[in-house]
Coordinates of C-alpha atoms in Angstrom, one line a residue:
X1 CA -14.0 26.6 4.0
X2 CA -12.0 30.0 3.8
X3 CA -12.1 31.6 6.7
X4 CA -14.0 29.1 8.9
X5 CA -13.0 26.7 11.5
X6 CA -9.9 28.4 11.6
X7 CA -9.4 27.3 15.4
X8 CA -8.9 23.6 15.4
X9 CA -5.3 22.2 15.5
X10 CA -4.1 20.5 12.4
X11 CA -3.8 16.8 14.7
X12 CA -7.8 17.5 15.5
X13 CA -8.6 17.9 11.5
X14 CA -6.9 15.0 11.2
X15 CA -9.2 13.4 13.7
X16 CA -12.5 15.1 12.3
X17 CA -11.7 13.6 8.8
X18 CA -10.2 9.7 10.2
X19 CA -13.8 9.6 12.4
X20 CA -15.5 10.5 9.3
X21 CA -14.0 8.1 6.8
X22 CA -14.8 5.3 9.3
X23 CA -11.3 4.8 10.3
X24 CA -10.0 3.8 14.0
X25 CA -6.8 5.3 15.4
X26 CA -5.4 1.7 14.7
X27 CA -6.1 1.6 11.1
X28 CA -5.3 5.5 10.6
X29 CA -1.6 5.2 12.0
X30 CA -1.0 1.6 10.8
X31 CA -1.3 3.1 7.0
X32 CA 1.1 5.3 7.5
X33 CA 3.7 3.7 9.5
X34 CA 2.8 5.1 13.3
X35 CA 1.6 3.7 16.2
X36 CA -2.0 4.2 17.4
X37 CA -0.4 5.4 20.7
X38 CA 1.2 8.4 18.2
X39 CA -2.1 9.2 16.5
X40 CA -3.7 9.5 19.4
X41 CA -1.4 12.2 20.7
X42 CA -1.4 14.1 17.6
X43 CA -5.0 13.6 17.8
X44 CA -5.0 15.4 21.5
X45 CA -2.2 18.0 20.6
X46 CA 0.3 16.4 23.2
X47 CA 2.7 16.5 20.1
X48 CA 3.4 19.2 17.3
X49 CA 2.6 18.3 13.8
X50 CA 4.5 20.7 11.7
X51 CA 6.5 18.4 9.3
X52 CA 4.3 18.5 5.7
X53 CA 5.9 15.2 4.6
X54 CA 3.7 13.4 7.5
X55 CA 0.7 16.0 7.2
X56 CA 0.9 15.1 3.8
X57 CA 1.1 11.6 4.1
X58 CA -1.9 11.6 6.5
X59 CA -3.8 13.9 4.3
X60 CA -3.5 11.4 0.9
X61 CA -4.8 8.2 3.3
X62 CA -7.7 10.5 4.0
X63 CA -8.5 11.3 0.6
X64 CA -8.6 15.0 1.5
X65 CA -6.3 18.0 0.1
X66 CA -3.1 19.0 2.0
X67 CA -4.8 22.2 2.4
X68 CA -7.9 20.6 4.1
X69 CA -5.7 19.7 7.1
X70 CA -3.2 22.8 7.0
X71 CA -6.9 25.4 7.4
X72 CA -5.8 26.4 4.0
X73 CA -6.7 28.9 1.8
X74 CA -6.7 31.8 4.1
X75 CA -9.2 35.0 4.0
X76 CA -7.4 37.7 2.8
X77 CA -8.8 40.5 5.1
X78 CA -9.6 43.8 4.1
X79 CA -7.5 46.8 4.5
X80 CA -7.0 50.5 3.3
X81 CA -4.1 48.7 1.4
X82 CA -5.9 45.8 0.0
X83 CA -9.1 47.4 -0.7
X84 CA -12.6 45.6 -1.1
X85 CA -12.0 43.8 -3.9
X86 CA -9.1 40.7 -3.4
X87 CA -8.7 36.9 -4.6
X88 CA -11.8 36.8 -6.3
X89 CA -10.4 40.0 -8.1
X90 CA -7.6 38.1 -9.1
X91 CA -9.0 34.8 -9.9
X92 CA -11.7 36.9 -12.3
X93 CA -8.2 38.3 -13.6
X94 CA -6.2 34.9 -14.0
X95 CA -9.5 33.6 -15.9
X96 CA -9.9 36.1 -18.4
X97 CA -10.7 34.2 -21.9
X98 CA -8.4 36.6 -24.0
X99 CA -5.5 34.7 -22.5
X100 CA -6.1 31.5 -23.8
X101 CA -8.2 32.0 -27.0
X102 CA -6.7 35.3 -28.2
X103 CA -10.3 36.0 -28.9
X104 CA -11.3 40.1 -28.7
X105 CA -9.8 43.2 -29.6
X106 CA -6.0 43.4 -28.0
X107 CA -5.8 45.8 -25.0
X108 CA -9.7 46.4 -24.8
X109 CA -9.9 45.6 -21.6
X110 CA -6.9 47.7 -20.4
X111 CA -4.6 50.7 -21.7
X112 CA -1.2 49.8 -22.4
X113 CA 1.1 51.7 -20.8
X114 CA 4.7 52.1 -21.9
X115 CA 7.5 49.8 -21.1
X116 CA 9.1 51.6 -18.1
X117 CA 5.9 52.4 -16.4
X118 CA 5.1 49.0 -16.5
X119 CA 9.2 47.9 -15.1
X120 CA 8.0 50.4 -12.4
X121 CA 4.5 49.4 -11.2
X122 CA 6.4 45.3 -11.7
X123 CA 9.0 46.3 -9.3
X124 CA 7.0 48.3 -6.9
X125 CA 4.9 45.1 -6.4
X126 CA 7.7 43.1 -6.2
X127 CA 9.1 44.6 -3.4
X128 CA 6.0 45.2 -1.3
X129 CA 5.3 41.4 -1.7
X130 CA 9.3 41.4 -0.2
X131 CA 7.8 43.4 2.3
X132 CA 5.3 41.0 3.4
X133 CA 2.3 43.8 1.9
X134 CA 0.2 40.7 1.0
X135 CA -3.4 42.5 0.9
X136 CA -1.7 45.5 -1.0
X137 CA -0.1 42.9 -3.9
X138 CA -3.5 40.9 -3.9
X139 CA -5.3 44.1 -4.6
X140 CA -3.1 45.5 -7.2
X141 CA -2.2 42.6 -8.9
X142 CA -5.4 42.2 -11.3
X143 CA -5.1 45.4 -12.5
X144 CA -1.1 45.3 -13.2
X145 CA -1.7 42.0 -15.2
X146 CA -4.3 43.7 -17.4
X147 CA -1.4 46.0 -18.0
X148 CA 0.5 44.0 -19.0
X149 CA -1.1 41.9 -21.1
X150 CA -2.1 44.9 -23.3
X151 CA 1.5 45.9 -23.5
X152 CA 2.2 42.5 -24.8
X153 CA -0.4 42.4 -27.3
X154 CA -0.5 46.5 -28.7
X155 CA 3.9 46.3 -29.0
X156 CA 6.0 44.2 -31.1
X157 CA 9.4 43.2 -31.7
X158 CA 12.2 43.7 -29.0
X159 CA 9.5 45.8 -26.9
X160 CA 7.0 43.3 -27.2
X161 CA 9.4 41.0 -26.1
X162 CA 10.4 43.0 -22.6
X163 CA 6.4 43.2 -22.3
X164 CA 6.1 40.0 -22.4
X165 CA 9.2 39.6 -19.7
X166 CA 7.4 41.3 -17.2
X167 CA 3.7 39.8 -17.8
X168 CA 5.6 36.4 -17.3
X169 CA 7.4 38.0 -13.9
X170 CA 4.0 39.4 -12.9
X171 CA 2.3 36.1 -13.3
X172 CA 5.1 34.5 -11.4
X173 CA 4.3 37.6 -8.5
X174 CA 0.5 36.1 -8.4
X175 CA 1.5 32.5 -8.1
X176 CA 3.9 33.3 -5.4
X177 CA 1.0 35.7 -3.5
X178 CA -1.3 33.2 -4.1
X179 CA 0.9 30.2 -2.6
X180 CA 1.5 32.3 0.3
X181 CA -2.7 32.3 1.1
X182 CA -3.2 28.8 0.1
X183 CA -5.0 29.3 -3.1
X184 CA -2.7 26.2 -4.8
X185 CA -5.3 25.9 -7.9
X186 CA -5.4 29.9 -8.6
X187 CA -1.2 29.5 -8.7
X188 CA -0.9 26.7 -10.6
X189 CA -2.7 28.8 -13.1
X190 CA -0.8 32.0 -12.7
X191 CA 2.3 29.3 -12.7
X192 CA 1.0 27.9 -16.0
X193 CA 0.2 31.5 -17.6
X194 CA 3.9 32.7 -16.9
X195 CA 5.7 30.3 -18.7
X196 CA 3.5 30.0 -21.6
X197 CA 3.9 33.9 -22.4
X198 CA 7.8 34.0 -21.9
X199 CA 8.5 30.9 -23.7
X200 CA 8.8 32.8 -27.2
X201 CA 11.0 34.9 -25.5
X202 CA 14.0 32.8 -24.6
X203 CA 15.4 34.5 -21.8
X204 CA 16.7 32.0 -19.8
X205 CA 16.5 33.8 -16.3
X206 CA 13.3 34.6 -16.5
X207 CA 12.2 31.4 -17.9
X208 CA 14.1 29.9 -15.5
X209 CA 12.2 32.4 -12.7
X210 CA 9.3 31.4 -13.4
X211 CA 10.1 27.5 -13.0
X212 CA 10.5 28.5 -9.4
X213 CA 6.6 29.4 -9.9
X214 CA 5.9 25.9 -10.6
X215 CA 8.2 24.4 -8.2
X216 CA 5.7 26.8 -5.3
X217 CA 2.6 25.6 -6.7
X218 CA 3.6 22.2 -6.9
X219 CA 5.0 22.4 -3.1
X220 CA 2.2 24.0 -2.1
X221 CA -0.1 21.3 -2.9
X222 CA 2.0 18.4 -1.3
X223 CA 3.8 17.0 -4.9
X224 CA 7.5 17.1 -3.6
X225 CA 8.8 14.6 -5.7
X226 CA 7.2 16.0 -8.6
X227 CA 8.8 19.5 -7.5
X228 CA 12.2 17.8 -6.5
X229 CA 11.8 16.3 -10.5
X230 CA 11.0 19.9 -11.9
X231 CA 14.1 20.9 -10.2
X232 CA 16.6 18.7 -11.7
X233 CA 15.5 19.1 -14.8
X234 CA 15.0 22.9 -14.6
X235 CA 18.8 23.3 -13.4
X236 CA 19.9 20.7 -16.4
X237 CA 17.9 23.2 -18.7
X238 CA 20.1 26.3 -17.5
X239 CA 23.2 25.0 -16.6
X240 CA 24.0 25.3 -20.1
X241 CA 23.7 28.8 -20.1
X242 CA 25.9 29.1 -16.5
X243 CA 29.4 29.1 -18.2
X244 CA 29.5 33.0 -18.6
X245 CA 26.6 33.5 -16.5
X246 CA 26.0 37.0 -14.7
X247 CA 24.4 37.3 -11.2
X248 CA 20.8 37.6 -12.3
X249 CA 20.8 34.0 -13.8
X250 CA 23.0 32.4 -11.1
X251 CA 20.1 34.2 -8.4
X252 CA 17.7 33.0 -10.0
X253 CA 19.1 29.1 -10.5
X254 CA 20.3 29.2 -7.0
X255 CA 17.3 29.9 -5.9
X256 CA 14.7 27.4 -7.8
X257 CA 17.8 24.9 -6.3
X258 CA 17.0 26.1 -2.3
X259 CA 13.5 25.7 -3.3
X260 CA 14.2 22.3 -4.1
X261 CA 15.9 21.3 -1.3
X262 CA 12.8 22.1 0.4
X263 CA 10.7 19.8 -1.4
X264 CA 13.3 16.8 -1.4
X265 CA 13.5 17.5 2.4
X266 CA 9.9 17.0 2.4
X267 CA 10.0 14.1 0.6
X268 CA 12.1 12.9 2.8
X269 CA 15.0 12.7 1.0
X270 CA 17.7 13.9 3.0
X271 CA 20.7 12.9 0.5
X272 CA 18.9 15.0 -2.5
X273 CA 18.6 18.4 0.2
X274 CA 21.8 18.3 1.1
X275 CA 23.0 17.9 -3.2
X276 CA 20.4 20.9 -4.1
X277 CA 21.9 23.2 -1.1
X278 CA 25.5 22.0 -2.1
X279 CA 24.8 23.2 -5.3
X280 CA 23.2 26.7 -4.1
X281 CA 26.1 27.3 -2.6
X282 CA 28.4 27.2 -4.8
X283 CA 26.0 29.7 -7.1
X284 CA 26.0 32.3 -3.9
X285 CA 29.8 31.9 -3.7
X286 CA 29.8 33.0 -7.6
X287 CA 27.0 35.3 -7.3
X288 CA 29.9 36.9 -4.1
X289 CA 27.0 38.7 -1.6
X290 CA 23.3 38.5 -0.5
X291 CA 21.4 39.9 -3.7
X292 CA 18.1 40.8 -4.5
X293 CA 18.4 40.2 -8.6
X294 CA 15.1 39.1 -10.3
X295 CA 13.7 39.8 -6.8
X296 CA 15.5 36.4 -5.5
X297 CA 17.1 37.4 -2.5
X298 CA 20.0 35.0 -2.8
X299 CA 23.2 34.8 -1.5
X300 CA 25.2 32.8 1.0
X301 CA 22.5 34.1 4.2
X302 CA 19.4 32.9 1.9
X303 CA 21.3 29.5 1.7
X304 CA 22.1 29.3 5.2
X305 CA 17.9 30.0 5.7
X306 CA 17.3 27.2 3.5
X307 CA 19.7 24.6 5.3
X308 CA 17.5 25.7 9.1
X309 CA 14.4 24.9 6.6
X310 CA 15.6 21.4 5.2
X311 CA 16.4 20.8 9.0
X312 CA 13.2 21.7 10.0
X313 CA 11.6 19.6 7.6
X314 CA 13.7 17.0 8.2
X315 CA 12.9 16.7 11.5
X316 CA 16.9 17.5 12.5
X317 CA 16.0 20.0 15.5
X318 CA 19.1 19.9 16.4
X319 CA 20.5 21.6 13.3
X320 CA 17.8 23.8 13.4
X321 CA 18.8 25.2 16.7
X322 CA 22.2 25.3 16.1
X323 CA 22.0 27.1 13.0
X324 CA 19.2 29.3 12.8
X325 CA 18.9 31.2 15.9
X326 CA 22.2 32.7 14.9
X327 CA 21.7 33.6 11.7
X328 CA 21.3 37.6 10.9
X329 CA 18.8 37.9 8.5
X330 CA 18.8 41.8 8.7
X331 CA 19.7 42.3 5.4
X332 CA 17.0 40.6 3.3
X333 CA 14.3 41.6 2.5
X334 CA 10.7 41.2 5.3
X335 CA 9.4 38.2 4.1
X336 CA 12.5 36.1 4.0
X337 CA 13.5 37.3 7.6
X338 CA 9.8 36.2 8.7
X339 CA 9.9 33.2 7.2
X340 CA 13.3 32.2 8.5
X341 CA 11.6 33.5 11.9
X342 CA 9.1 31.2 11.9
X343 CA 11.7 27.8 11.2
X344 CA 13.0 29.4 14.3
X345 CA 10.1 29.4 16.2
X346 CA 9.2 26.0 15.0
X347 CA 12.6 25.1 16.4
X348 CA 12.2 26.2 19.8
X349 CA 9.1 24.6 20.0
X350 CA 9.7 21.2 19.1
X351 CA 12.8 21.2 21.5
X352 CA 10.0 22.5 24.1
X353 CA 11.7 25.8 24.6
X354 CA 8.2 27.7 24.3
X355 CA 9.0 30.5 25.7
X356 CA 11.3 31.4 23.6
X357 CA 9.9 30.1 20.5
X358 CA 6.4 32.8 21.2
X359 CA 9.0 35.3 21.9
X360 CA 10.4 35.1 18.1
X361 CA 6.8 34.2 16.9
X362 CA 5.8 37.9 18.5
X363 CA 8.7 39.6 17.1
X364 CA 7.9 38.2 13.5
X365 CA 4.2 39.2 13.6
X366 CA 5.3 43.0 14.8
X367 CA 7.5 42.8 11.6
X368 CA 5.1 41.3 8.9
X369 CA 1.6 40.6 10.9
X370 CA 0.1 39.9 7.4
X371 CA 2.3 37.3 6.7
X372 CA 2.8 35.5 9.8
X373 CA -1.1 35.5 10.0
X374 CA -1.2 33.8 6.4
X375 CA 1.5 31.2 7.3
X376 CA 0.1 27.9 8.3
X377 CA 2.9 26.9 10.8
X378 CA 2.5 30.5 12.6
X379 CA -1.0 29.6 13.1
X380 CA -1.0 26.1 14.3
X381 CA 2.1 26.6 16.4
X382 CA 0.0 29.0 18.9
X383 CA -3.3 27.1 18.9
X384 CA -1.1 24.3 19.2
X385 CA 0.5 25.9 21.9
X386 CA -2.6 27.1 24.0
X387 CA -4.1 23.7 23.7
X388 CA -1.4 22.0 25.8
X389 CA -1.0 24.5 28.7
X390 CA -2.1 22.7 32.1
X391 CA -3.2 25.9 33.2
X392 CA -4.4 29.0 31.7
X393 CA -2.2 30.5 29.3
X394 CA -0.7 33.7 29.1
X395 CA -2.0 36.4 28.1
X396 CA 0.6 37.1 25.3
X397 CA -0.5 33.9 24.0
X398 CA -4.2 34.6 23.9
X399 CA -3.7 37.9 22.2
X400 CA -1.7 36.4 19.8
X401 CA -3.9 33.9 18.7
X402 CA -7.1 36.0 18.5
X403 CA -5.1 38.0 16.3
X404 CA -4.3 35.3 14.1
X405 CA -7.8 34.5 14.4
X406 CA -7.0 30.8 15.4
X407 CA -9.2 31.5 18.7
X408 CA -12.6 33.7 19.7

């Protein structure tokens, strides 16, 4: 349930749920390939469970969501920037008849305003989302689809058809927020909304954008090889338009192939990763710099994030410790430094460097305590962590994971 129960470790869920199906540590592990001897410890948090492909794997024998295990979705708390009013706000939004049926009277609900106050308010959410603002986005987000959609329906022609660009790049916005808190059904929908509305339009990087929307919702509920499928034949669908292609299409199909390599990683194909990255790269080396077209931040150090990520899910620490401490991130934008942060942190933990792994963990959350709070790895890494100290743990520690809610 949202917001409850946030304080037991993802290994103790997993024993919750395997003592309520009936199941003995035996039976549990033997389904999946482990030894009773490894439940058990993932059971009593003597090991880290952070790799989704086994969460995953333990979560379908269950019979239970992905996000059932991963304390997923999250409260979005409120703020002075996200108001009173937050998900259900935007699920009300995302559910709106008019967008299905075409029942009503066009932009009734909403005024329309004109095409570059709408490129404004699309960027300026945008970027706070790249700034890790995820109660601020939440909160404005139901509104700025309302405005959109009345652009879309009051315009016609060529301006109709920009309208409808950025109601397909706002939904995309919403599945991405909504990813980011857990909510996988609410961004398969926004997912679902995008590409139906910029279908008639034909532009094949924002089409191609919001296939990345997909490939999120579909990672975010635990279907890798359905998102390492969506992948292949997303990029077959615009490499036909790569010939003569400009940076804003090569960003954006670079970057739905990074997000692929995640999902094959998580899959557990380690062959398909490395072919998807292979292929980023080469679209960074075209694209020449780290770029922030289509609000993709890609370029050669976005690659290089996404290769300590595969690692990570890999299971490869080694790479991941070789690699991403040294990366400098400074350049892109908040959330893709965090999130490279937090592989980092994951790093140093698993190669029982802890000390240094809460050091980057607290420098993240001073940087984007929103999103580190929302992240499900930042969150079981510290209960995780307090759970196996022999002694009392350290302060820095406790703070930290009251403030991330993960402890009273």
């Amino acid at each position: 349930m949202r917001g409850m129960n946030m304080n037991l470790t993802i290994g103790e869920r997993v024993a919750w749920y395997r003592r309520r199906r009936g199941l003995s540590q035996e039976v549990l592990a033997g389904l999946i390939g482990r030894t009773a001897d490894w439940l058990g410890k993932i059971e009593n948090n003597r090991i880290e469970l952070d790799r989704l492909s086994v969460i995953k794997s333990l979560a379908d024998v269950l019979d239970v969501s992905l996000g059932d295990l991963l304390a997923e979705p999250s409260l979005v708390e409120w703020s002075t920037e996200s108001g009173m009013e937050t998900v259900p706000a935007l699920r009300a939004a995302l559910m709106k008849y008019r967008a299905i049926t075409s029942l009503g009277t066009p932009g009734a609900e909403a005024t329309a305003p004109d095409l570059d106050e709408l490129r404004q308010e699309t960027a300026k959410l945008w970027t706070a989302y790249q700034a890790s603002r995820f109660g601020y986005v939440t909160g404005q987000l139901p509104g700025l689809l309302g405005r959109a959609q009345a652009a879309a329906d009051s315009l016609d022609g060529r301006a109709q058809e920009e309208a409808r660009g950025l109601l397909g790049l706002t939904y995309q916005l919403a599945a991405t927020q909504l990813t980011k808190l857990g909510e996988t059904d609410l961004a398969w929908i926004a997912a679902d909304r995008g590409l139906s509305v910029v279908r008639p339009v034909g532009d094949p990087a924002i089409t191609g954008s919001l296939f990345r929307s997909v490939s999120h919702a579909l990672l975010s509920t635990g279907r890798y090889q359905d998102a390492v499928r969506l992948t292949t034949d997303a990029a077959d669908y615009l490499d036909q338009h790569l010939t003569d292609a400009g940076p804003e299409l090569l960003s954006v199909y670079g970057t739905l192939l990074l997000g692929g390599s995640v999902a094959a990683a998580r899959a557990n194909d380690a062959g398909t990763a490395r072919t998807f990255l292979t292929a980023a790269d080469e679209a960074a080396v075209r694209v020449g710099k780290d770029a922030n077209y289509l609000w993709t931040a890609f370029g050669p150090t976005n690659v290089a994030i996404h290769r300590v990520a595969t690692a990570g899910e890999l299971g490869n620490v080694q790479v991941a410790i070789d690699l991403g401490p040294s990366l400098d991130t400074a350049g892109l934008p908040m959330e893709r430094r965090v999130r490279h942060a937090l592989e980092v942190s994951r790093a140093y933990g698993a190669w029982n460097r802890q000390d240094e792994a809460l050091s980057v963990l607290l420098d993240a959350e001073q940087m984007a305590p929103e999103q580190v709070r929302h992240h499900y790895l930042g969150r079981q890494l510290v209960l995780t962590w307090v759970r196996q100290q022999r002694g009392k743990p350290s302060s820095k520690l406790v703070t930290l994971a009251r403030r991330l809610h993960v402890l009273d």
